[in-house]
GROMACS .gro file of C-alpha atoms in nm:
model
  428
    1UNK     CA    1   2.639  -6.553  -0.115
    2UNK     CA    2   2.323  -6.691   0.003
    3UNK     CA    3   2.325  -6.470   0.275
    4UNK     CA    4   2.433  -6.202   0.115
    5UNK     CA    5   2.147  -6.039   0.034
    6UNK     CA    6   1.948  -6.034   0.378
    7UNK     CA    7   2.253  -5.915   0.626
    8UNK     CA    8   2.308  -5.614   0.350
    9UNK     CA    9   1.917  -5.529   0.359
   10UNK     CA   10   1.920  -5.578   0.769
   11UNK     CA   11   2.296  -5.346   0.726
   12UNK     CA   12   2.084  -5.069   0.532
   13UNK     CA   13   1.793  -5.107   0.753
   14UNK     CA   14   1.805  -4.716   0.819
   15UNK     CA   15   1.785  -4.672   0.407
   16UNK     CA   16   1.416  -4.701   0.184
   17UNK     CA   17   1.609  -4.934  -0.018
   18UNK     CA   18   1.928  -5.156  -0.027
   19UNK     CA   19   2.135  -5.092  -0.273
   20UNK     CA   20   2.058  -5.409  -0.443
   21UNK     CA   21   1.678  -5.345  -0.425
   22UNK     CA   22   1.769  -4.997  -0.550
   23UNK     CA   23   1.904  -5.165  -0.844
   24UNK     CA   24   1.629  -5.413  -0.873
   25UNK     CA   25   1.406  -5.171  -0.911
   26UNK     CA   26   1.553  -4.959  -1.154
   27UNK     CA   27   1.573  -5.215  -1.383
   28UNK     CA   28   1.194  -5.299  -1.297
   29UNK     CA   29   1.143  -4.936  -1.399
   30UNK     CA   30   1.334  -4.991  -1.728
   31UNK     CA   31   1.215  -5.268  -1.835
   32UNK     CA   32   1.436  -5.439  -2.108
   33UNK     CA   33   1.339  -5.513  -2.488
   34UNK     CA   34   1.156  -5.809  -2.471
   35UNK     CA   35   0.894  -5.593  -2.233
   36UNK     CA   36   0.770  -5.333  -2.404
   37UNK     CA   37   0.456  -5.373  -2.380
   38UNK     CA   38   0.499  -5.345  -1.984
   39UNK     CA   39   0.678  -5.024  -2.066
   40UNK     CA   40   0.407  -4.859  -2.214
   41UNK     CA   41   0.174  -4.952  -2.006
   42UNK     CA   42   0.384  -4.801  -1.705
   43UNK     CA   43   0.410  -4.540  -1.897
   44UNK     CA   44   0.052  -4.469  -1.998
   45UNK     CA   45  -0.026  -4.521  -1.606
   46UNK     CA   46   0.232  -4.196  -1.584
   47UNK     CA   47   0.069  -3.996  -1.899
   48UNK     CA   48  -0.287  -4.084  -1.720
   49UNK     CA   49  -0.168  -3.938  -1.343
   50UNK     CA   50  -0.021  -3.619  -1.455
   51UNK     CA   51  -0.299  -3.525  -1.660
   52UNK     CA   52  -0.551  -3.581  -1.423
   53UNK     CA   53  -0.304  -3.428  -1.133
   54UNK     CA   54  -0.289  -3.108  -1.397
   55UNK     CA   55  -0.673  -3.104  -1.487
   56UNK     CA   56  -0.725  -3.102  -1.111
   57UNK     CA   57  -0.481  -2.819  -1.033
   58UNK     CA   58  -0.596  -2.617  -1.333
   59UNK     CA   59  -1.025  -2.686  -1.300
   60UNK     CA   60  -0.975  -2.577  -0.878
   61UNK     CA   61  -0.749  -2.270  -0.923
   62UNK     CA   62  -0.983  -2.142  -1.193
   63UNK     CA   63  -1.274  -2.207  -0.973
   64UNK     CA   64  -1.135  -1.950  -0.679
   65UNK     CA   65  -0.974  -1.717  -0.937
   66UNK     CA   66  -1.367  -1.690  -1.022
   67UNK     CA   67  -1.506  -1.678  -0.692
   68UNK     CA   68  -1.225  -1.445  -0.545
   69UNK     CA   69  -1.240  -1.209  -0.889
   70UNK     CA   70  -1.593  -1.188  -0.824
   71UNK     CA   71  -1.610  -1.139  -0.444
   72UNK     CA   72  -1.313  -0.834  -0.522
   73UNK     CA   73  -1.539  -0.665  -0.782
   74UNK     CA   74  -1.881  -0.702  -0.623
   75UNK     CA   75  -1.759  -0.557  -0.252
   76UNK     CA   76  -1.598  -0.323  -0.431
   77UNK     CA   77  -1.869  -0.151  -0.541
   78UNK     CA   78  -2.113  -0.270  -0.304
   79UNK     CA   79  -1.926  -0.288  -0.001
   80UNK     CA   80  -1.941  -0.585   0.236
   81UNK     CA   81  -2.304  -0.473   0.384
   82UNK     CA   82  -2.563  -0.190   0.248
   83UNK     CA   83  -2.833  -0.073   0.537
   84UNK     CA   84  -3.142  -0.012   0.271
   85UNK     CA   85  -3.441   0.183   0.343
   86UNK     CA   86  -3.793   0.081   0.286
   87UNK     CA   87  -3.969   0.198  -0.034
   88UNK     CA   88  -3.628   0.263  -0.163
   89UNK     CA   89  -3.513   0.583   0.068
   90UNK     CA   90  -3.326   0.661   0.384
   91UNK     CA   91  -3.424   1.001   0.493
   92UNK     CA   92  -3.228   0.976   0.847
   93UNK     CA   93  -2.927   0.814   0.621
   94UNK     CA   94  -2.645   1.031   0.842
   95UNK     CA   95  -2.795   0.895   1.159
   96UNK     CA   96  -2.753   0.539   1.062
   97UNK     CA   97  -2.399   0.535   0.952
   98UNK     CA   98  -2.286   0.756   1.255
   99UNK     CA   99  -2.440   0.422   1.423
  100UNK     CA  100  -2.270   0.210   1.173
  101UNK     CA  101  -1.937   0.353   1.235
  102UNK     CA  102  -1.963   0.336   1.599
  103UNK     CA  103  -2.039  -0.036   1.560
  104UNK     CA  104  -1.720  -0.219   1.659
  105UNK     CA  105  -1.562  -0.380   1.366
  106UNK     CA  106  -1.693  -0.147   1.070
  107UNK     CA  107  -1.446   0.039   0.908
  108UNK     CA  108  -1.649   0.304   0.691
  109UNK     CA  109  -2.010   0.402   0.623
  110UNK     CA  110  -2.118   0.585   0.287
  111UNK     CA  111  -2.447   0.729   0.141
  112UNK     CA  112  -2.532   0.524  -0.163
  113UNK     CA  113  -2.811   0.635  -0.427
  114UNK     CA  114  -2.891   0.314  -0.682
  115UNK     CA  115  -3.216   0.362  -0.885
  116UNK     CA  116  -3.253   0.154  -1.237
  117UNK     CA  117  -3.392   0.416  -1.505
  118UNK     CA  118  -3.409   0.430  -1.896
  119UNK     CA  119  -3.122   0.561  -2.109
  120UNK     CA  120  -3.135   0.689  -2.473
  121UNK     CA  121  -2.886   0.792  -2.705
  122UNK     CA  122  -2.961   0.887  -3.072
  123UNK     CA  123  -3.251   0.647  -3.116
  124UNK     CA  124  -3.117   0.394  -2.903
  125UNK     CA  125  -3.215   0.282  -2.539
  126UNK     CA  126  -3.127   0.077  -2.260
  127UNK     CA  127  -3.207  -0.039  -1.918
  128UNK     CA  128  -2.925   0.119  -1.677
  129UNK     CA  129  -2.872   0.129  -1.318
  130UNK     CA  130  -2.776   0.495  -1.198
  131UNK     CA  131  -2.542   0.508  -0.913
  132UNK     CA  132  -2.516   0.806  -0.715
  133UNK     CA  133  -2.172   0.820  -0.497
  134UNK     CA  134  -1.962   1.087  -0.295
  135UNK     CA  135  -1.697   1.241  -0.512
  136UNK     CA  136  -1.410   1.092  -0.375
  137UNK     CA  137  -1.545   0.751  -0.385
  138UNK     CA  138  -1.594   0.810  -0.767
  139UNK     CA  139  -1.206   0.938  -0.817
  140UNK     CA  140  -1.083   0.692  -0.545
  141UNK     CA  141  -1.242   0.298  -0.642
  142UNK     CA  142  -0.968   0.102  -0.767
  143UNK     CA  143  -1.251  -0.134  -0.877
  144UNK     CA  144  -1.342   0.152  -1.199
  145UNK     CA  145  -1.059   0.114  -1.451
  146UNK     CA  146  -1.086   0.415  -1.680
  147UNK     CA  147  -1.101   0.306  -2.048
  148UNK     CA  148  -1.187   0.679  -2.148
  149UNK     CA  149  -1.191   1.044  -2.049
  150UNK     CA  150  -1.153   1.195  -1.687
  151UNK     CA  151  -1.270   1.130  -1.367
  152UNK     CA  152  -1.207   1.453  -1.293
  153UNK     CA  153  -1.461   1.606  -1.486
  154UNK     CA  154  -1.718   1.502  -1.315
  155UNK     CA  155  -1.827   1.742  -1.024
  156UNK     CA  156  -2.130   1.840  -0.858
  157UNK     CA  157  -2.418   2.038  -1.077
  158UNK     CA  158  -2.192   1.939  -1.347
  159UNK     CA  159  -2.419   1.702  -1.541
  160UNK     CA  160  -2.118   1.435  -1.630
  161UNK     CA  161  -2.134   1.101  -1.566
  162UNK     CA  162  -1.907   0.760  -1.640
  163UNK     CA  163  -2.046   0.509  -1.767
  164UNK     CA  164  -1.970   0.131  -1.782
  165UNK     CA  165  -1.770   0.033  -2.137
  166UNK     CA  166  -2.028  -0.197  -2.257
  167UNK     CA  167  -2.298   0.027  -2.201
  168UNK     CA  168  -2.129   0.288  -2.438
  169UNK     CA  169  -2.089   0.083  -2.671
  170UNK     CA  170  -2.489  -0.060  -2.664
  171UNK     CA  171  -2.603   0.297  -2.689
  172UNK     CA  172  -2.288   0.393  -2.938
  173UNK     CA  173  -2.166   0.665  -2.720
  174UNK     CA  174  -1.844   0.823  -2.657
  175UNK     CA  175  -1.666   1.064  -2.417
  176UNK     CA  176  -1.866   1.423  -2.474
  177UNK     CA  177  -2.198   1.201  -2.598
  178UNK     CA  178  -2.471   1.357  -2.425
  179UNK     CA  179  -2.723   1.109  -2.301
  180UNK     CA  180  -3.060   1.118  -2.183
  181UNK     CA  181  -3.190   0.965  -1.823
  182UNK     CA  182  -3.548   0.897  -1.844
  183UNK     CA  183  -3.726   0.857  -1.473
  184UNK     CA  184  -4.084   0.742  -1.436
  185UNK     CA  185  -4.083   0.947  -1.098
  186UNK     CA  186  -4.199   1.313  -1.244
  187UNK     CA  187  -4.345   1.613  -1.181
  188UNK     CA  188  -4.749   1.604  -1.121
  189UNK     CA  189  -4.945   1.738  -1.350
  190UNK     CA  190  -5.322   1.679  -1.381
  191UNK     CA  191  -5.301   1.471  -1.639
  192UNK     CA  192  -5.067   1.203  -1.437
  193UNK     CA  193  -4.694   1.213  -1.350
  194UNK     CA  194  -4.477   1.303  -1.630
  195UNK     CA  195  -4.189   1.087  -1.703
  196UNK     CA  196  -3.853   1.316  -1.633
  197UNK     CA  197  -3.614   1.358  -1.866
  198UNK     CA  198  -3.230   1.504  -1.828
  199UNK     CA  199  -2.971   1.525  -2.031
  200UNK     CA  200  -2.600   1.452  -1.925
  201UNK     CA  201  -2.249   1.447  -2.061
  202UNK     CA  202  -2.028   1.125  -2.080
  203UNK     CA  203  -1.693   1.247  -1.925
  204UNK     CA  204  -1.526   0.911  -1.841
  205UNK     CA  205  -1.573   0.526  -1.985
  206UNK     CA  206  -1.483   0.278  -1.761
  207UNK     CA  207  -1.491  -0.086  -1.701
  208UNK     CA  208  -1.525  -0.314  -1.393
  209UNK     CA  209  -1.476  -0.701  -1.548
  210UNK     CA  210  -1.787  -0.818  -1.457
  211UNK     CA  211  -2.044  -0.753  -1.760
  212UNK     CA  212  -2.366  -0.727  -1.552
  213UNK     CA  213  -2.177  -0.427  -1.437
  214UNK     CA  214  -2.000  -0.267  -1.725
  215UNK     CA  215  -2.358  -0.277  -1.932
  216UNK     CA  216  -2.564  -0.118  -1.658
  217UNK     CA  217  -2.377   0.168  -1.428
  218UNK     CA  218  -2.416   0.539  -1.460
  219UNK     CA  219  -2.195   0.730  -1.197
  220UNK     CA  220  -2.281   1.064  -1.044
  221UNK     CA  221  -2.256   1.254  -0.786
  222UNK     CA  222  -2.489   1.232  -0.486
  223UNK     CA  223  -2.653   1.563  -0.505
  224UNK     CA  224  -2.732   1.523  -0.869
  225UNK     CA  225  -2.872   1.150  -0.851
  226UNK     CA  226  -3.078   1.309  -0.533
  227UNK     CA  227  -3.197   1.598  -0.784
  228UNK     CA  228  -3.297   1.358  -1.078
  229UNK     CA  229  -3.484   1.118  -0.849
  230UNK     CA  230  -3.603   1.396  -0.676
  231UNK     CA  231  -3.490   1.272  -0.296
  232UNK     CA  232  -3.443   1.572  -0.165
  233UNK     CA  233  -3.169   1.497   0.082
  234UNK     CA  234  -3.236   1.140   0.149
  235UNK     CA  235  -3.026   0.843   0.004
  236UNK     CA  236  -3.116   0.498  -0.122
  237UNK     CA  237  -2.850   0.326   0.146
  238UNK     CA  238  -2.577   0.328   0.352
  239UNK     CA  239  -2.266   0.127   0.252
  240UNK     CA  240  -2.076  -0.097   0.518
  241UNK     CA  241  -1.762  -0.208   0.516
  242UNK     CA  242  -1.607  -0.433   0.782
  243UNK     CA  243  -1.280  -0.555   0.948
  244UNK     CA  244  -1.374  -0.938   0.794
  245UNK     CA  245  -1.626  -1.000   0.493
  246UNK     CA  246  -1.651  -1.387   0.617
  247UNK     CA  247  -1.727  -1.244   1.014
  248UNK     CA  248  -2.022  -0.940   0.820
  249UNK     CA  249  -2.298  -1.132   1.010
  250UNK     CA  250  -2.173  -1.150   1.329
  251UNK     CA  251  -2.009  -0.770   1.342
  252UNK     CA  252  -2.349  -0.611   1.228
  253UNK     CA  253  -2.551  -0.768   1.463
  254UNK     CA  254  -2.578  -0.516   1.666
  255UNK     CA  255  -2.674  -0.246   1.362
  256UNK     CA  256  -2.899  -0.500   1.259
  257UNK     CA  257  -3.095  -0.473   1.575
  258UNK     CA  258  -3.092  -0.104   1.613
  259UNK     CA  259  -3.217  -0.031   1.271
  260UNK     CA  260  -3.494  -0.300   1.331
  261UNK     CA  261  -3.821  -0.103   1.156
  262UNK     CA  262  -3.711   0.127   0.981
  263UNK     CA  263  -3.423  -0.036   0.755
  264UNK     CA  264  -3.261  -0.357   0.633
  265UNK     CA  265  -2.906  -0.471   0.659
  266UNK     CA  266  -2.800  -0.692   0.357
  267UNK     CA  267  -2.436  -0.825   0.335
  268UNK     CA  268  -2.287  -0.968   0.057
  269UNK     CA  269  -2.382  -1.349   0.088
  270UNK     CA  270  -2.748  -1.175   0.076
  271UNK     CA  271  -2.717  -0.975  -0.236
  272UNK     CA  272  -2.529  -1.295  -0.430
  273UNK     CA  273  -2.675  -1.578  -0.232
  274UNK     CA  274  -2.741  -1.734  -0.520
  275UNK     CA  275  -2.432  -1.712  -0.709
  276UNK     CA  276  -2.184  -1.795  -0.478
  277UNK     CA  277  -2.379  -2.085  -0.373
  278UNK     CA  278  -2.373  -2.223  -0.706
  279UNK     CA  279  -1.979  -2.159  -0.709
  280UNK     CA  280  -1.930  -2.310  -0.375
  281UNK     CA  281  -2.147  -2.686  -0.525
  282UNK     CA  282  -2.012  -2.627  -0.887
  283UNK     CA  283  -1.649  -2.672  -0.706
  284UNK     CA  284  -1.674  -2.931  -0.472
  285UNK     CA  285  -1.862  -3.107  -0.800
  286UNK     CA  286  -1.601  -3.070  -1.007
  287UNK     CA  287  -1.338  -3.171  -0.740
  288UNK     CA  288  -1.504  -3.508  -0.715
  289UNK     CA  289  -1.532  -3.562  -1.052
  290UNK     CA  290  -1.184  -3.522  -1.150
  291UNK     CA  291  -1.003  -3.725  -0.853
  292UNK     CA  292  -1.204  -3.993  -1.031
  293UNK     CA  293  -0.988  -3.952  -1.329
  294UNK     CA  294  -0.675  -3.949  -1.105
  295UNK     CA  295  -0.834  -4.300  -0.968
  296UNK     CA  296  -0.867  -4.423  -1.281
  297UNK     CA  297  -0.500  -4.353  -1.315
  298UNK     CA  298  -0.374  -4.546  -1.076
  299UNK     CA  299  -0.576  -4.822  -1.164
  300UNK     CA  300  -0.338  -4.875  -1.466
  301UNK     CA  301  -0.053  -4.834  -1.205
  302UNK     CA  302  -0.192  -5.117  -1.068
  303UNK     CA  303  -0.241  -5.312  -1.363
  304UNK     CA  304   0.106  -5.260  -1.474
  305UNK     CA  305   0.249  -5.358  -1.211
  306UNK     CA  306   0.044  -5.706  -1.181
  307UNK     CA  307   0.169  -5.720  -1.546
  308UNK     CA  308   0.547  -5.685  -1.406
  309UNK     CA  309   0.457  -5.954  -1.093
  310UNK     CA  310   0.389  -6.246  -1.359
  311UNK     CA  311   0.623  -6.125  -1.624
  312UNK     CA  312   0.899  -6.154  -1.328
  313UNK     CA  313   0.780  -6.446  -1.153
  314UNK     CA  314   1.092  -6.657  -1.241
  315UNK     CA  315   1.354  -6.344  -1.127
  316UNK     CA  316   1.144  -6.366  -0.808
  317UNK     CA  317   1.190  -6.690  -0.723
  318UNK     CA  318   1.521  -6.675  -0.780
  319UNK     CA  319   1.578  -6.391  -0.517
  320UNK     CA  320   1.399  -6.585  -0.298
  321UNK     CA  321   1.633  -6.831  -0.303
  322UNK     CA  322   1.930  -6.623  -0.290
  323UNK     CA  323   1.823  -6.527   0.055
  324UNK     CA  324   1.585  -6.210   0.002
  325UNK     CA  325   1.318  -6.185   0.232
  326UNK     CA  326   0.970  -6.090   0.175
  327UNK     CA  327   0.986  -5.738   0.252
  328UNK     CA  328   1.265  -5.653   0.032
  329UNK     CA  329   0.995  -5.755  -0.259
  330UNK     CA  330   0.713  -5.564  -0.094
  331UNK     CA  331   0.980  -5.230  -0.090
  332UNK     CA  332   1.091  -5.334  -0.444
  333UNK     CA  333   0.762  -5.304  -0.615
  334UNK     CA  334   0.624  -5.042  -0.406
  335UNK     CA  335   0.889  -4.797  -0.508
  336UNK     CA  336   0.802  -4.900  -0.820
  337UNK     CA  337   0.418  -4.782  -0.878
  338UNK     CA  338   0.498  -4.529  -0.618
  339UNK     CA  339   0.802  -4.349  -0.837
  340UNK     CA  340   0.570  -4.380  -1.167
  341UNK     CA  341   0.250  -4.213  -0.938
  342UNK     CA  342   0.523  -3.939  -0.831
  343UNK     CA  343   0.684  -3.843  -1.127
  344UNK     CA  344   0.342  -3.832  -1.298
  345UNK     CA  345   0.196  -3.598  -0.961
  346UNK     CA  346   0.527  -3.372  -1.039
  347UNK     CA  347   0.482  -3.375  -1.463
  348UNK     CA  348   0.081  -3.291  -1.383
  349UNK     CA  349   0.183  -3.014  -1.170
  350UNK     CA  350   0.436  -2.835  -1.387
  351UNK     CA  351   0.196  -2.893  -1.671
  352UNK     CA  352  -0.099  -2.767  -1.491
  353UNK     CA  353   0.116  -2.402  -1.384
  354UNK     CA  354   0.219  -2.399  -1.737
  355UNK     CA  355  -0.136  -2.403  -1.838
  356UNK     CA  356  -0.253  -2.159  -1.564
  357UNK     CA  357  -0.009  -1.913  -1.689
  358UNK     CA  358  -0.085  -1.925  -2.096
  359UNK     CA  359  -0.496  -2.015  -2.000
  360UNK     CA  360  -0.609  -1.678  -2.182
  361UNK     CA  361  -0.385  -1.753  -2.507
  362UNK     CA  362  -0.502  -2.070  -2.462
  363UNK     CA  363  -0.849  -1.961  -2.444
  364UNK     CA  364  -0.826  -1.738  -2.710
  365UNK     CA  365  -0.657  -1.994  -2.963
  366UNK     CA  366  -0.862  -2.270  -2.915
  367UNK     CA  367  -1.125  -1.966  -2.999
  368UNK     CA  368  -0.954  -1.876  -3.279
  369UNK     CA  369  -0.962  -2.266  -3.408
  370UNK     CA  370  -1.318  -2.317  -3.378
  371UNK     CA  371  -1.465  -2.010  -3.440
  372UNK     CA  372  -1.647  -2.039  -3.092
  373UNK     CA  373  -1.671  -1.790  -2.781
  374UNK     CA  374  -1.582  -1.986  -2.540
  375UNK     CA  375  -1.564  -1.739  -2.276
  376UNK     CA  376  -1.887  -1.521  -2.357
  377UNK     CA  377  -1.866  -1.213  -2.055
  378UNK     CA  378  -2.247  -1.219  -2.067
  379UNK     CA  379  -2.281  -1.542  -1.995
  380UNK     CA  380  -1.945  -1.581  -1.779
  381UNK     CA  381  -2.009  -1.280  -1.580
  382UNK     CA  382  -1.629  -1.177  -1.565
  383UNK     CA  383  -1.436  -1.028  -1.934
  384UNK     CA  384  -1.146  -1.303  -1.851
  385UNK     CA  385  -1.027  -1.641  -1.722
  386UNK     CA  386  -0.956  -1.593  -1.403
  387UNK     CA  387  -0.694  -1.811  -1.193
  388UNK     CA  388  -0.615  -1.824  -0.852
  389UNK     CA  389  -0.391  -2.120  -0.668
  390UNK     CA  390  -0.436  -2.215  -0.327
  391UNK     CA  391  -0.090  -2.390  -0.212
  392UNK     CA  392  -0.311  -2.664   0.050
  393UNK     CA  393  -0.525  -2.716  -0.282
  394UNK     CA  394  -0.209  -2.817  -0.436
  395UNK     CA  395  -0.041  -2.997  -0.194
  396UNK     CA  396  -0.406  -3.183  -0.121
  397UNK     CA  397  -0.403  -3.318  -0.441
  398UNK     CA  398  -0.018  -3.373  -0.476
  399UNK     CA  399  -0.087  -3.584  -0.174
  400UNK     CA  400  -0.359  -3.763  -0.318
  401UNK     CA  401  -0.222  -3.854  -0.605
  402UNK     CA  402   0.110  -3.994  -0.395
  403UNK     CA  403  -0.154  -4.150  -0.212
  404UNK     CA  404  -0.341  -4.344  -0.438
  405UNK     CA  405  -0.075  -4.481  -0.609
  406UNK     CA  406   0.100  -4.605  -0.318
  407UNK     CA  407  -0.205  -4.787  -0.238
  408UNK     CA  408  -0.215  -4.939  -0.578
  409UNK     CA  409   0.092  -5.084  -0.494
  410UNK     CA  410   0.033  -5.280  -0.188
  411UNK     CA  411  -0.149  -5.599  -0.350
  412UNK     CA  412   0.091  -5.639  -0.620
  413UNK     CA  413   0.406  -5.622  -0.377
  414UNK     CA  414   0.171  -5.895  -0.140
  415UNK     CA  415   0.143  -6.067  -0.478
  416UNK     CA  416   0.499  -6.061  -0.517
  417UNK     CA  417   0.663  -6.093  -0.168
  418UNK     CA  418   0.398  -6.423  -0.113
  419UNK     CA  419   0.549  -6.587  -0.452
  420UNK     CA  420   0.634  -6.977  -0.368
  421UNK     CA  421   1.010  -7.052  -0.502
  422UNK     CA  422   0.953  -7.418  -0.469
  423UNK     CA  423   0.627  -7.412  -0.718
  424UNK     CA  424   0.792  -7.182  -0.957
  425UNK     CA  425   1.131  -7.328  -1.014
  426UNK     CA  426   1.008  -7.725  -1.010
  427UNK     CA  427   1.035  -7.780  -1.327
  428UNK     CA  428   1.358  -7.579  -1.412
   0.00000   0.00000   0.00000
């Protein structure tokens, strides 16, 4: 019997556990009547890892769900470059995006016209941002989800324009409102430039998600942004788009230096440097931050099972003198804190996809509680939560939450395998 235990242990050698360390430390898991109190610590230490293993999962995938909802919406429009002009026009526009097309890795090259004017509207006005684009990129952006009216309306010399949602409903207009465009750039006169003044029709309400957007666009056509800003035939910019938004840089380097004097290539880190700057600190920030709580987590593995060590000092001795060597006690209590870290790493995942899935009910019922916006579009840029999982980001922190907890283990399964039989069972 006495050497029972260690020939099994050296038998099962190829196994994580014996079976009687298997049962050992199920019962250590399950810890009987009289320990309670171990119980619940164990089990806060489980409570405490999955919802820092969800918070984690849910802060990060919200975090690129922003990012990549924002990145989608803003090249949409803007492309992934735009070759400006100085002083706001490109006369020798078609000559530049031949060049830009014939630049190895660019896929297209439109005219753009963008010129911030004045809008009024029965007594009511507004800064908006007029947007002059080729017909079929007007019909054909997937980014412009029609809330209102018809696209198709709008054609050259027709005087109808879309308009971003909340911009309509700033200026309290609707499909067939006819707006005015007010531009400081006039006609001459000798008594100063005249502001200019045109009237068009609202054919089509749309709305991008992002609010800086929706309260501020006016879409025409080319020729008639060229006519009310009086352009003639030249164009504000040139739109790029490329094979790789993350390689923009190096693929219009050489458009960059060909255009050298007489224009400026911008790419999209340029145009939201600051924005996606503050995204990329705001995430490693907040990845920091909460790992911390998943520390703190296992720190209560850790205590528990210290808690377990002196509580089963006695049963420990007594294996030890049944034959059981130290590492059996360093496996038993290491499968221990490391089942309680992995079924709390498994509960925080499921909980955090459950949250992902119901976070704009969730959103909107906490709202609904309190009485708070929490998700102002002004303020947030974009009209929902977005959410967007990585699976590395999730196996990352499934690993370091297995991680940490199987480190917690390791001094109280020293504490445990180093346990002197002698000392504890002199007096018994």
């Amino acid at each position: 019997m006495v050497d029972s235990l260690p020939h099994q242990s050296y038998r099962r050698g190829n196994m994580l556990l014996s079976p009687y360390e298997t049962m050992i430390a199920r019962r250590y898991l399950l810890p009987g009547r009289g320990e309670a109190f171990i119980a619940l610590v164990a089990s806060i230490s489980l409570v405490a890892v999955m919802l820092g293993v969800a918070a984690l999962v849910v802060v990060m995938s919200v975090m690129n769900g922003f990012r990549a909802e924002l990145f989608d919406k803003i090249v949409g429009l803007n492309g992934h470059a735009v070759v400006q002009g100085y002083g706001g026009r490109l006369p020798e526009w078609q000559k530049i995006a031949e060049m830009a097309r014939k630049t190895p890795g660019v896929t297209s090259a439109v005219p753009l016209i963008e010129q911030p004017l004045m809008a009024t509207f029965n007594g009511r006005v507004e800064g908006v941002l007029v947007r002059g684009e080729r017909l079929e990129d007007i019909r054909g952006n997937k980014t412009l989800q029609l809330k209102a009216g018809k696209m198709s309306e709008i054609a050259v010399g027709s005087r109808n324009v879309a308009i971003g949602s909340v911009l309509a409903s700033q200026l309290g207009a609707q499909v067939g409102s006819e707006i005015s465009l007010i531009s400081p750039d006039g006609q001459t006169t000798p008594f100063g430039s005249m502001p200019r003044i045109v009237s068009y029709r609202v054919a089509a309400i749309f709305e991008i998600g992002v609010y800086d957007y929706d309260k501020a666009f006016v879409i025409m056509p080319i020729p008639d942004a060229q006519q009310l800003l009086l352009l003639g035939d030249a164009v504000g910019m040139v739109e790029v788009q490329t094979v790789d938004a993350d390689r923009v840089g190096t693929i219009l380097a050489p458009l960059t230096e060909k255009v050298g004097g007489t224009a400026i290539v911008t790419d999209w880190r340029g145009m939201n440097a600051a924005l996606f700057e503050a995204l990329a600190v705001e995430r490693v920030a907040m990845f920091v931050v909460l790992s911390i709580i998943i520390l703190v987590a296992v720190f209560n593995i850790l205590s528990s099972l210290i808690m377990l060590v002196r509580a089963k000092t006695r049963d420990i001795a007594i294996l030890r003198t049944m034959g059981a060597p130290r590492r059996s006690l360093v496996r038993i209590f290491v499968v221990v804190g490391t089942v309680i870290g992995a079924v709390g790493t498994v509960a925080g995942l499921i909980l955090g996809f459950v949250f992902l899935y119901f976070r704009q009910d969730m959103v909107d019922f906490v709202q609904w509680i309190t009485g708070q916006n929490l998700w102002d579009p002004s303020i947030r840029f974009l009209t929902e939560l977005p959410s967007k999982t990585d699976p590395f980001e999730v196996l990352a922190i499934a690993a370091m939450g297995l991680g940490f907890s199987f480190l917690a283990t390791l001094y109280p399964a020293a504490k445990a395998a180093g346990t002197d039989p002698v000392q504890v069972l002199r007096y018994e």
